[in-house]
Coordinates of C-alpha atoms in Angstrom, one line a residue:
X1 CA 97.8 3.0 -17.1
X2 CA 98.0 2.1 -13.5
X3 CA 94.7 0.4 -11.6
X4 CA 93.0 3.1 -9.6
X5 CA 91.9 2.5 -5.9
X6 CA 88.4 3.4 -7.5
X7 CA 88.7 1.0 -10.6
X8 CA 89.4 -1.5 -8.1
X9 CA 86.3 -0.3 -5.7
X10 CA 83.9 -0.6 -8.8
X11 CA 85.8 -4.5 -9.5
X12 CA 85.1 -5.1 -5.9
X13 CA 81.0 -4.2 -6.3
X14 CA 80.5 -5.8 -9.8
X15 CA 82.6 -8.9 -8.1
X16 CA 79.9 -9.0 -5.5
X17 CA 81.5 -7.5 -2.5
X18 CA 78.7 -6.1 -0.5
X19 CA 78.9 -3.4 2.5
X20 CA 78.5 -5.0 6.0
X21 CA 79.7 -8.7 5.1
X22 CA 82.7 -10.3 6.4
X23 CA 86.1 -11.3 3.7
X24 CA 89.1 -13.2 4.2
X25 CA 91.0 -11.7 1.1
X26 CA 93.6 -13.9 -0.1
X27 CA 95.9 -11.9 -2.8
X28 CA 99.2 -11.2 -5.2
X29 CA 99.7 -8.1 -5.5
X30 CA 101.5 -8.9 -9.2
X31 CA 98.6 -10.3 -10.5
X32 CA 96.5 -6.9 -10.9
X33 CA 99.2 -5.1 -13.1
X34 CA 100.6 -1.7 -12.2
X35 CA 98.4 -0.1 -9.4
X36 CA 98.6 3.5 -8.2
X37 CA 100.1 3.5 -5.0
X38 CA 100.1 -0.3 -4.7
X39 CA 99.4 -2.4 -1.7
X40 CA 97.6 0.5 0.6
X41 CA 95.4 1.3 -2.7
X42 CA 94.0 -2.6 -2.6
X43 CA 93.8 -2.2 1.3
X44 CA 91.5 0.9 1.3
X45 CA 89.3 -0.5 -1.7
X46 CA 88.4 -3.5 0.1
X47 CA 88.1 -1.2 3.4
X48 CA 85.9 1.2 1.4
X49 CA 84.0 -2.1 -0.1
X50 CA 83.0 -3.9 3.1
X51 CA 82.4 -0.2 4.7
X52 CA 82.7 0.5 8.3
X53 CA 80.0 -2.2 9.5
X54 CA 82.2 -4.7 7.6
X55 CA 85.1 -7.1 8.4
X56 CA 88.0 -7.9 6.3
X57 CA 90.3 -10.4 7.2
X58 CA 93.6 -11.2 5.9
X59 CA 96.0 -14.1 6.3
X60 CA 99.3 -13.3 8.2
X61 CA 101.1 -16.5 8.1
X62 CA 104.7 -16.3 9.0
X63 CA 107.5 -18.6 8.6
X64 CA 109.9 -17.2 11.3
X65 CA 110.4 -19.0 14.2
X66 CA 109.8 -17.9 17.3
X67 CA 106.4 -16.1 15.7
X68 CA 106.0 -12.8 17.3
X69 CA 103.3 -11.3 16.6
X70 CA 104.5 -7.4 16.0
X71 CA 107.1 -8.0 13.6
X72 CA 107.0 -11.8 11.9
X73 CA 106.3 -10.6 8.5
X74 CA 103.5 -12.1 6.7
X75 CA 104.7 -14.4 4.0
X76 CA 101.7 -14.9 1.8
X77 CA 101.7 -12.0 -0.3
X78 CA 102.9 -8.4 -0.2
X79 CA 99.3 -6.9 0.6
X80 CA 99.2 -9.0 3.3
X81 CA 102.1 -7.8 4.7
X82 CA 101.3 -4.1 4.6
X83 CA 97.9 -5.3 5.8
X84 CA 99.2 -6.3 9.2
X85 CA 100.7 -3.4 10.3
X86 CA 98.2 -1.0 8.6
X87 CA 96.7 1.6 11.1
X88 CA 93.6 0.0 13.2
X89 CA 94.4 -3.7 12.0
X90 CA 94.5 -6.3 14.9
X91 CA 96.8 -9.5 14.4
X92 CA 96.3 -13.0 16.0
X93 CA 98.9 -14.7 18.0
X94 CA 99.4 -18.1 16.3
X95 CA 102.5 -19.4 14.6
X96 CA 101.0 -20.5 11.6
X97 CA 97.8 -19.3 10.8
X98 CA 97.8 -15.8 12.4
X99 CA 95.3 -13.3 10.9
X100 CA 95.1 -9.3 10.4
X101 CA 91.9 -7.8 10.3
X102 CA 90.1 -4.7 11.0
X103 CA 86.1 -4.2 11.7
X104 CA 83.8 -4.4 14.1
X105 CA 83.7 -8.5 13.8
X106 CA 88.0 -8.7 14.1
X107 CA 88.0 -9.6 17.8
X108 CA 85.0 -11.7 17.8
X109 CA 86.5 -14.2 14.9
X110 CA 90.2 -14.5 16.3
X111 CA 89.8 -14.1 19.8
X112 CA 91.7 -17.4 21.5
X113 CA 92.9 -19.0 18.5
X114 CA 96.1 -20.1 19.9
X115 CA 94.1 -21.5 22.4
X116 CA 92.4 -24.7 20.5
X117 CA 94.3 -27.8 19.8
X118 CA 94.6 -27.5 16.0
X119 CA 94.9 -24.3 13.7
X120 CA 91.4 -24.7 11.5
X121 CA 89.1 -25.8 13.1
X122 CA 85.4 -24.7 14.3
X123 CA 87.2 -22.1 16.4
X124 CA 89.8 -21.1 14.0
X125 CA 89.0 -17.2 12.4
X126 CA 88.1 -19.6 9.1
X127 CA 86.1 -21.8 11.1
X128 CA 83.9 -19.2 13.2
X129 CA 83.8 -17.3 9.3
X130 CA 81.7 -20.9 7.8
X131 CA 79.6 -20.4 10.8
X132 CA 78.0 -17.3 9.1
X133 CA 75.6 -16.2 6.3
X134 CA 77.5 -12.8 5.4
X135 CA 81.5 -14.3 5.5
X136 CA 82.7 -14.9 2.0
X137 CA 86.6 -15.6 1.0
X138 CA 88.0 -13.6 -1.6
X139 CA 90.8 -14.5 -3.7
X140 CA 92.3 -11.6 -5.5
X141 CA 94.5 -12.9 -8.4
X142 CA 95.0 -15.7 -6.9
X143 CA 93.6 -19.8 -7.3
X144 CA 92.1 -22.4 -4.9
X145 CA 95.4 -23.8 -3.8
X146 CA 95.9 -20.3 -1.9
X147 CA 92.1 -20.7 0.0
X148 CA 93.1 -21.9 3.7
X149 CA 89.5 -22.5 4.3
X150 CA 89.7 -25.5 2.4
X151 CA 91.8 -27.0 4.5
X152 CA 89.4 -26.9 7.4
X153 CA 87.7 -29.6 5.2
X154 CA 90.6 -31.7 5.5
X155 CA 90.2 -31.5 9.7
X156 CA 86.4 -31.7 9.4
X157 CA 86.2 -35.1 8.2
X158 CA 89.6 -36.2 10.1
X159 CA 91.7 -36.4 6.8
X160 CA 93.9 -39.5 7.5
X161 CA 97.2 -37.7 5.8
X162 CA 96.9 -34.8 8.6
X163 CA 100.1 -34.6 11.5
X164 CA 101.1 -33.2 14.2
X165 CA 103.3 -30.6 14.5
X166 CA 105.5 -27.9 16.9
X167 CA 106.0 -24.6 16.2
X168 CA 107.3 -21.8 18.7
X169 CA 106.1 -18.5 19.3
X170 CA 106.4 -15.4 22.1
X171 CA 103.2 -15.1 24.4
X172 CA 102.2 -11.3 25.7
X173 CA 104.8 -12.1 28.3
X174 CA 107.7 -11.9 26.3
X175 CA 108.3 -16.1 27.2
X176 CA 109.0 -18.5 24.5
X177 CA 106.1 -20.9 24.0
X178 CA 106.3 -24.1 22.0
X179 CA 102.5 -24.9 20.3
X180 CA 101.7 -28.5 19.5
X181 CA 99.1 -28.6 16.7
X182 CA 97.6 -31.7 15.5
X183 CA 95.5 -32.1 12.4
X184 CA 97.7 -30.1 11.0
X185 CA 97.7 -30.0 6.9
X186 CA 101.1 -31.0 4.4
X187 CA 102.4 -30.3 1.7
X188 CA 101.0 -30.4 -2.0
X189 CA 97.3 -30.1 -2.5
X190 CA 95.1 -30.1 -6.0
X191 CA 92.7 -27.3 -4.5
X192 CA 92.1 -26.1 -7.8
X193 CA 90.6 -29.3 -8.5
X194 CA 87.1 -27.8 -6.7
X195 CA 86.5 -24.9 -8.8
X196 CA 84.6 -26.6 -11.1
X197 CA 82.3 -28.0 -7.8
X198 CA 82.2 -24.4 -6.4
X199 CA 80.9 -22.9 -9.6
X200 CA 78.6 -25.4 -10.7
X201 CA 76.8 -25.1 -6.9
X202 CA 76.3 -21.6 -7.8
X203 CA 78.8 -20.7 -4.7
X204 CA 80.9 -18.5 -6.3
X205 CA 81.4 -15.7 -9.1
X206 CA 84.3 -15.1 -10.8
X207 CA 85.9 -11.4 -12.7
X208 CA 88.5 -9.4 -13.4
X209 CA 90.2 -6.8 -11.7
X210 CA 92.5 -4.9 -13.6
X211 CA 94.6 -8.3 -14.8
X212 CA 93.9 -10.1 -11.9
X213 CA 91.1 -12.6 -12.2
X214 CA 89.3 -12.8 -8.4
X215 CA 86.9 -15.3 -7.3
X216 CA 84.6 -14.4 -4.3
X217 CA 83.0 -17.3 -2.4
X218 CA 79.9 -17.9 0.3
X219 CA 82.7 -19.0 3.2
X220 CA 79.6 -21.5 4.6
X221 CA 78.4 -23.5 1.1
X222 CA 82.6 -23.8 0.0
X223 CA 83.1 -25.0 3.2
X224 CA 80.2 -27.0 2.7
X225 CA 80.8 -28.5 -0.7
X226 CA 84.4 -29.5 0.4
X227 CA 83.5 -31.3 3.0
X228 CA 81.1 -33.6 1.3
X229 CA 83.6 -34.1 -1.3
X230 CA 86.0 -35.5 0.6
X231 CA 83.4 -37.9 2.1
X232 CA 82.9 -38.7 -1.5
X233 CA 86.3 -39.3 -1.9
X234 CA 88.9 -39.0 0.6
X235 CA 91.4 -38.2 -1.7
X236 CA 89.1 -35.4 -3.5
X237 CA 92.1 -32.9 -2.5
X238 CA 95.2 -34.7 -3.8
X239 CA 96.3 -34.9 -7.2
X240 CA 96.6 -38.1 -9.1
X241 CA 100.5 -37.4 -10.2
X242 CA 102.1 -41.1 -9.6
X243 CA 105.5 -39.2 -9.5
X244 CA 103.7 -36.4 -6.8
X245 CA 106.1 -37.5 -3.7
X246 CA 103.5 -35.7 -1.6
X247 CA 100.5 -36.6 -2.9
X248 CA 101.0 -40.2 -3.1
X249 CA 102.4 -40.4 0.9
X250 CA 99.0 -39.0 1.5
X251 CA 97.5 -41.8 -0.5
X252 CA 98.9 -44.1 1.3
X253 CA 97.9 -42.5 4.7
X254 CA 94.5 -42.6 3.6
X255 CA 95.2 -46.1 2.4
X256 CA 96.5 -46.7 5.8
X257 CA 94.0 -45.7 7.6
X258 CA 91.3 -47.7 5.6
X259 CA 93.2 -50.8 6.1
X260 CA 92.8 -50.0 10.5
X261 CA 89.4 -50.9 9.9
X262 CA 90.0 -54.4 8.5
X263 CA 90.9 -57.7 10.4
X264 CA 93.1 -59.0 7.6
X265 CA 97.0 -57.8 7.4
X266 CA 97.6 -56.9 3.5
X267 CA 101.0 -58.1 2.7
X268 CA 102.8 -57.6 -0.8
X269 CA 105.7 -59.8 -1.9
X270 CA 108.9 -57.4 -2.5
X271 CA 110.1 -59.9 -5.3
X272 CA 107.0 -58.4 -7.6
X273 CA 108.2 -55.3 -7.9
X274 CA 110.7 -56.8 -10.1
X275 CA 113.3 -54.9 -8.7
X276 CA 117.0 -56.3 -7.0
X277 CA 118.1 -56.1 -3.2
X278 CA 120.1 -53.4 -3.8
X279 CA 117.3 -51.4 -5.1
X280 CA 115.3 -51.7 -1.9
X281 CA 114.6 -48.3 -1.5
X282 CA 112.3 -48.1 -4.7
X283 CA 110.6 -51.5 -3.8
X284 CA 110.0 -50.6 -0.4
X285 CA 108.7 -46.9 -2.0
X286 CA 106.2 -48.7 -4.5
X287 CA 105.1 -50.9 -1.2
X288 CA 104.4 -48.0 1.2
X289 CA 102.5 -46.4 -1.6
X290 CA 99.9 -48.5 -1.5
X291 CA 99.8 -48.2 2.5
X292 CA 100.8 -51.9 2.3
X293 CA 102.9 -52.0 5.8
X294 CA 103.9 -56.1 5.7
X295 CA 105.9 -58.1 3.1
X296 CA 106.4 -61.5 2.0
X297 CA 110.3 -62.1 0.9
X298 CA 109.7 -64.3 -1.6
X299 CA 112.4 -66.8 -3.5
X300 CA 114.4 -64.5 -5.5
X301 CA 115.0 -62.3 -2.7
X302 CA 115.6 -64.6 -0.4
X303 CA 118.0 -66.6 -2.3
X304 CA 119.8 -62.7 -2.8
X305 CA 119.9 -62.6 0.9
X306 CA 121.2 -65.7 1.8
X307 CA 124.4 -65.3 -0.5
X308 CA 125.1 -61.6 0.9
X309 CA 125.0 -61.3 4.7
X310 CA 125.6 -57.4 4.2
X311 CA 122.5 -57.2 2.2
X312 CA 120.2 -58.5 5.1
X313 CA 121.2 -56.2 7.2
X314 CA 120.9 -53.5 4.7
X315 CA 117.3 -54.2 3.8
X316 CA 116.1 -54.9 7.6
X317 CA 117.2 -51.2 8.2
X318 CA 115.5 -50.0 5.4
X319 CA 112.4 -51.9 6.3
X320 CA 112.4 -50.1 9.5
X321 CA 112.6 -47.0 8.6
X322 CA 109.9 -47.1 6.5
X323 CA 107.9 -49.1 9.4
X324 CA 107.7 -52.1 6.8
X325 CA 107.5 -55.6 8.2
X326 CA 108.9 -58.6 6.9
X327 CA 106.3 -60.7 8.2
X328 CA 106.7 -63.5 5.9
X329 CA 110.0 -65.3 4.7
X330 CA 110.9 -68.2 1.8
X331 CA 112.7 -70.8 3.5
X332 CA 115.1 -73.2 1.1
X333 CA 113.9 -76.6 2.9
X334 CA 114.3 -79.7 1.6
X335 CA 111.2 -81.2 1.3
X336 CA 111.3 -84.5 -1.2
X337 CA 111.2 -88.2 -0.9
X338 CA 114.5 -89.1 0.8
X339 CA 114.7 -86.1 3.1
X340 CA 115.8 -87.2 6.5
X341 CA 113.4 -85.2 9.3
X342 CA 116.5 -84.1 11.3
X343 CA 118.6 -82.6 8.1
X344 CA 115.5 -80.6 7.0
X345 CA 115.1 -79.0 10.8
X346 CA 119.1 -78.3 10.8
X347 CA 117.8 -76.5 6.9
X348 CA 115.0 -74.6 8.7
X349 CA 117.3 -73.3 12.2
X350 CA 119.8 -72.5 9.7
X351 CA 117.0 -70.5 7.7
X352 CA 116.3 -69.2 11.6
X353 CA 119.2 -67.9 12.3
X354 CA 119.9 -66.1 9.1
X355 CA 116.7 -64.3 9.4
X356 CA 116.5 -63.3 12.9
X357 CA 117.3 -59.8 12.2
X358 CA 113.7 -59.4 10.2
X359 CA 111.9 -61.2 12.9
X360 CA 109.2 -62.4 10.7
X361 CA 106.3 -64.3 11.7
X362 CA 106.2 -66.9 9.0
X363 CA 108.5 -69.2 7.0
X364 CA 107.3 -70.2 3.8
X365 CA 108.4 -73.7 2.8
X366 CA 108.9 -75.1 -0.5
X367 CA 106.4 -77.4 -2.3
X368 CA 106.6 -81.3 -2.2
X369 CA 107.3 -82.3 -5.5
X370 CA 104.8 -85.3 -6.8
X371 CA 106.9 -87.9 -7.8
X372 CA 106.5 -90.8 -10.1
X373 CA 106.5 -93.3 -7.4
X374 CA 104.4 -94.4 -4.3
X375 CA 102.0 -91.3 -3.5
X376 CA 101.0 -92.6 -0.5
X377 CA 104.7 -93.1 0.8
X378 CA 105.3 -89.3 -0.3
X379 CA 102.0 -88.2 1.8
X380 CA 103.2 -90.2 4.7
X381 CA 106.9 -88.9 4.2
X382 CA 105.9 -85.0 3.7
X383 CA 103.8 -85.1 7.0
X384 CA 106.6 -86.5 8.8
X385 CA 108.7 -83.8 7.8
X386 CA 106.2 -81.3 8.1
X387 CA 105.6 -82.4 11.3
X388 CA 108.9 -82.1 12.5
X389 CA 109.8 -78.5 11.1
X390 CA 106.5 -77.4 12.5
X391 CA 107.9 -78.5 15.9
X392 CA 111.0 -76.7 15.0
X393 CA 109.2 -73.4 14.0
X394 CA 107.3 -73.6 16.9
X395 CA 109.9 -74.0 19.4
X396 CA 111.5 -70.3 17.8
X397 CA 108.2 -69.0 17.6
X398 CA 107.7 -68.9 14.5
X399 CA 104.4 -70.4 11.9
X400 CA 105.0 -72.1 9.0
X401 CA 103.1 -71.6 5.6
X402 CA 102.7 -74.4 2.7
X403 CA 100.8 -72.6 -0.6
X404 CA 99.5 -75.4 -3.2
X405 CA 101.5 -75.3 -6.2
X406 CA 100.6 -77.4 -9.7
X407 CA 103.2 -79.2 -9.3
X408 CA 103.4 -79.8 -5.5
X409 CA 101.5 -83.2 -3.5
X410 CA 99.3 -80.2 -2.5
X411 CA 98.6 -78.8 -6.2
X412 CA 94.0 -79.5 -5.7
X413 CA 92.0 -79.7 -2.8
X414 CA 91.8 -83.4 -2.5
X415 CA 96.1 -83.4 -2.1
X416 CA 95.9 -80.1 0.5
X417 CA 93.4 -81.5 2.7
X418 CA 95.1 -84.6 2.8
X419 CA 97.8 -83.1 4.0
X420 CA 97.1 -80.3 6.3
X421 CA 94.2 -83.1 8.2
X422 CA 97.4 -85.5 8.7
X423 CA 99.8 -82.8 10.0
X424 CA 99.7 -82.5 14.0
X425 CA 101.6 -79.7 13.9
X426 CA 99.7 -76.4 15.1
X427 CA 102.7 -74.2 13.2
X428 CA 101.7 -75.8 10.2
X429 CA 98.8 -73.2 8.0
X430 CA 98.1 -72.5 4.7
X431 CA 98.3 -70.3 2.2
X432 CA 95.6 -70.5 -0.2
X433 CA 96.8 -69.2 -3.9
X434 CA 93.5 -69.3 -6.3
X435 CA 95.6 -69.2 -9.6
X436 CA 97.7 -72.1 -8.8
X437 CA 93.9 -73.5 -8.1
X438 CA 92.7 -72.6 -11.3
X439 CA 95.7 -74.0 -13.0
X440 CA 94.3 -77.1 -12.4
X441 CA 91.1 -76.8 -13.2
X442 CA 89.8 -76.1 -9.8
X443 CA 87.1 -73.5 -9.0
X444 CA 88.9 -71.3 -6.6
X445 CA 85.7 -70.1 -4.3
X446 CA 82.6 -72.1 -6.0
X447 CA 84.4 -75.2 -5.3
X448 CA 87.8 -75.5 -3.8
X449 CA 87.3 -72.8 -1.0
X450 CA 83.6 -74.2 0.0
X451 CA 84.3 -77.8 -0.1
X452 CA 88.0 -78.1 1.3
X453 CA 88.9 -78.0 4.9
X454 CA 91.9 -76.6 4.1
X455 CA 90.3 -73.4 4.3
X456 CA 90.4 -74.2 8.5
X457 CA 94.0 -73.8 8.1
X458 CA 94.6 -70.7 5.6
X459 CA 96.4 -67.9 7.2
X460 CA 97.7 -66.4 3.9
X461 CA 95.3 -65.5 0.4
X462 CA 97.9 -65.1 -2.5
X463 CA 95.9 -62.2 -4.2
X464 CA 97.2 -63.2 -7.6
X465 CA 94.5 -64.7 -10.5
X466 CA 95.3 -67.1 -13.3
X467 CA 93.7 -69.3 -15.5
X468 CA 94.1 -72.6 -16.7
X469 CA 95.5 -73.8 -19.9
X470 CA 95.1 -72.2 -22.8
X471 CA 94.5 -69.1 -21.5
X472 CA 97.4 -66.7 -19.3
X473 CA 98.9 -68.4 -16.3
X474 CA 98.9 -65.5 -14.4
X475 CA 96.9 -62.1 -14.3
X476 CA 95.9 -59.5 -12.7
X477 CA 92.8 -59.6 -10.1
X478 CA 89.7 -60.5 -11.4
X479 CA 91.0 -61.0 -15.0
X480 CA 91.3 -64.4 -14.7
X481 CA 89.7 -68.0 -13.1
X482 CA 90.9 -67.3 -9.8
X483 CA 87.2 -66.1 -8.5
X484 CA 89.9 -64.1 -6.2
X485 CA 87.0 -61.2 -5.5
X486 CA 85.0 -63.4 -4.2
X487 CA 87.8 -65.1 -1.9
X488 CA 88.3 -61.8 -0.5
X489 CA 84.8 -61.5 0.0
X490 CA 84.0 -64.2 2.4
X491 CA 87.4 -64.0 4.3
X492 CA 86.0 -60.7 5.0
X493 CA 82.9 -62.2 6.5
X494 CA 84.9 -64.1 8.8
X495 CA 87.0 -61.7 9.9
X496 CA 90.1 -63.3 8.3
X497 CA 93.2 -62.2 10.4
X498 CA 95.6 -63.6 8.0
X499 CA 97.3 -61.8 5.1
X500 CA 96.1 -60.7 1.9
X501 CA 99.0 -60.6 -0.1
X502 CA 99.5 -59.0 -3.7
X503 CA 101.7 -61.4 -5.4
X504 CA 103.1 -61.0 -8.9
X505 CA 104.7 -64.3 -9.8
X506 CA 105.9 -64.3 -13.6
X507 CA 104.1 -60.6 -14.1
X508 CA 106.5 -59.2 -11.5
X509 CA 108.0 -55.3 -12.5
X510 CA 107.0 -52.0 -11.0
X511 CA 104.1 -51.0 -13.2
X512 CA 102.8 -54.7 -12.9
X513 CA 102.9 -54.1 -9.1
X514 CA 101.4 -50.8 -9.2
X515 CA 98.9 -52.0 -11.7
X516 CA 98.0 -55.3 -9.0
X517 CA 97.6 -53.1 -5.9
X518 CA 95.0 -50.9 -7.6
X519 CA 92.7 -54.3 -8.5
X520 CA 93.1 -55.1 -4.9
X521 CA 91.5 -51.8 -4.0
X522 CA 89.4 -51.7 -7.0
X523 CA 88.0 -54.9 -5.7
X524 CA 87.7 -53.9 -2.1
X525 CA 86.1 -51.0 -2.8
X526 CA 83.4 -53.3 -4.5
X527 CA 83.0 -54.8 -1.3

């Protein structure tokens, strides 16, 4: 049996529709089965449902470009369509979000629309609706992900994933018009995520309709509710899909955005993604993910660079499409007893030159290895050539970064401060890795970080933990003896303007990195 326009009038009342109140009806048609005389039959229950001191509101969003606003059809649903061009209906002019409606409300809730700067806001027809006591949206077969009023959440609180956008349109005087509109909203959303918020606030009931199962909303407390989720949780809108191309880009913007409000730089070395230079696409993927915008090419890439000129070029182009810097750089540098000063700067030019195409900030240099022999004679010898390369680095603008290492004259903080107090150099900083600390049986923050002055010189925090002996060498964040939290912590309190930098070292692979960069904000958020 086909649905009746009265069977759909009773649906309507028992729904909670209510003569004199204001509805935004999203619909499918599809979704309430066969109905006598289709679209026109839903249009004249709801018309009969609000009655004649009612609104009802309908989207008309068209995807034709130029919009015009007598014949763009409405692409979001066929009742919508027949709605726009039903007899007494008025349409907006927007080429977006343009809206049919008919009552005594219509011009009152879309007058100047295309007017305002953005398409949902205060002043949009949803906007002005969340303003009032007696607007409800109505979704008619249809799920959250089709409610547009939801997205006047995302420009409420200044969603960090929202653009800007141009779309054309013809004015009343027949002229093209191009419309900029910013806070505009993306692609794929997890709306249907709230309905379990909505109906546990009590702010909306839920029937049936023939086959179509319709929800009907207070336009005010959804609007409401939204909004303070996403306060909650920025996010509270996307869906937590790691293979969701959309949804984690808008991650990362509100990653992004987060990171604006910090003094540090966080940095990510590509070689723990575990993947190759010729797979720099992914790498740089798993990177921009985590709204990380910096990276540190560490030894295994850098080695893969040197020995293919083609590839450098390659991955600078790739970093800058995806607005990635390499801000940080290994550099194969001789440093050992026996070095002469002059062939490690001819080492570090030649290092220059090869990487002038990234334009990084820093070189990295190698570790001193301890030798067997005088210690003293090595101190004095590393400084010299420290002290020369720094003068080197300094003269192509560049800084130069040592990190201790277990094995390096700078492996605890006795040999670091030694080192970094003797070096004159002002390109000469630091790089302060806490497992490499641990690994020799160093308190990372209760001891090394408060008692060495090599913390004066630290421009880099490896954000890598570890422990020592017996236990792993290397582990995630605050899983091991690193006390890397709390190094975080009061770099934060300075106002560090280094780099944080999620390192992998033997852990290195794509789910260890994606697995790394959520301690990191895991711990930040703890902050």
């Amino acid at each position: 049996m086909a649905l009746t326009r009265q069977e759909i009038l009773d649906g309507l009342k028992q729904l909670g529709v209510r003569e004199g109140s204001v509805i935004m009806a999203h619909s499918a048609l599809s979704a309430f089965g066969k109905v006598e005389g289709g679209a026109v039959t839903v249009i004249e229950a709801l018309i009969e449902a609000v009655g004649p001191e009612g609104t009802l509101l309908m989207p008309a969003m068209a995807s034709e470009q130029p919009f015009r606003i007598e014949s763009s059809p409405s692409t979001v649903g066929t009742i919508t369509d027949v709605f726009r061009s039903y007899p007494g209906t008025t349409r907006s002019l927007h080429p977006t979000h343009s809206v049919a409606g008919i009552g005594p409300l219509v011009d009152q809730l879309i007058a100047g629309h295309i007017d305002h700067p953005t398409a949902l806001g205060p002043q949009s027809p949803w906007g002005r609706m969340a303003q009032r006591d007696d607007a409800y949206i109505l979704l008619l077969g249809c799920d959250q992900d089709r409610n547009t009023l939801l997205h006047c959440a995302e420009e409420a609180v200044d969603g960090a994933y929202l653009n800007t956008i141009s779309r054309t349109y013809i004015d009343a005087e027949g002229r093209e018009r191009t419309k900029a509109l910013e806070k505009f909203p993306g692609p794929h959303r997890d709306f249907i995520g709230l309905d379990p918020l909505f109906e546990s606030a009590r702010a909306m009931n839920v029937g049936k309709i023939g086959t179509a199962v319709c929800r009907l909303m207070s336009a005010k407390q959804t609007l409401m509710l939204a909004i303070e989720a996403l306060r909650r949780d920025p996010a509270a809108v996307l869906c937590d899909n790691a293979h969701c191309r959309d949804c984690v880009q808008q991650r990362a913007d509100i990653k992004r955005a987060r990171l604006a409000d910090e003094s540090f730089t966080l940095s990510a070395v590509i070689d723990g993604t575990g993947l190759g230079v010729d797979e720099v696409g992914q790498a740089l993927w798993l990177i921009g993910a985590e709204g990380i915008g910096a990276v540190e090419i560490g030894p295994h890439w850098a080695r893969a660079l040197r020995e293919h000129a083609d590839a450098c070029r390659e991955v600078a182009a790739h970093l800058g499409g995806e607005g990635i810097k390499a801000a940080i750089i290994h550099a194969d540098v001789p440093l050992r007893d026996g070095v002469e000063a002059s062939a490690a700067v001819d080492a570090l030019n030649a290092v220059i030159e090869a990487t002038a195409v990234f334009a990084p900030d820093y070189l990295k240099l190698p570790g001193y290895p301890r030798g067997t022999g005088d210690a003293d004679g090595s101190v004095a010898h590393a400084v010299e050539l420290l002290d020369a390369l720094g003068q080197a680095a300094e003269s192509a603008g560049m800084r130069l970064l040592i990190e201790n290492h277990a094995d390096a004259l700078w492996s605890d903080t006795a040999g670091c401060d030694r080192v970094l107090t003797s070096v004159s150099s002002p390109a000469v900083a630091f790089s302060f890795n806490p497992a490499h600390f641990a690994h020799v049986g160093e308190h990372p923050f209760l001891a090394t970080y408060k008692r060495a002055r090599a913390k004066r010189y630290t421009e880099q925090l490896m954000l890598i933990d570890g422990c020592t002996p017996p236990w792993p060498g290397y582990t995630l964040l605050a899983q091991g003896q690193g006390e890397v939290r709390e190094l975080m912590s009061i770099l934060r309190c300075r106002s560090f303007a280094g780099h944080f930098t999620i390192c992998l070292k033997d852990l290195r692979g794509a789910e260890s990195f994606a697995r790394q960069a959520a301690e990191f904000w895991r711990s930040l958020d703890l902050m």
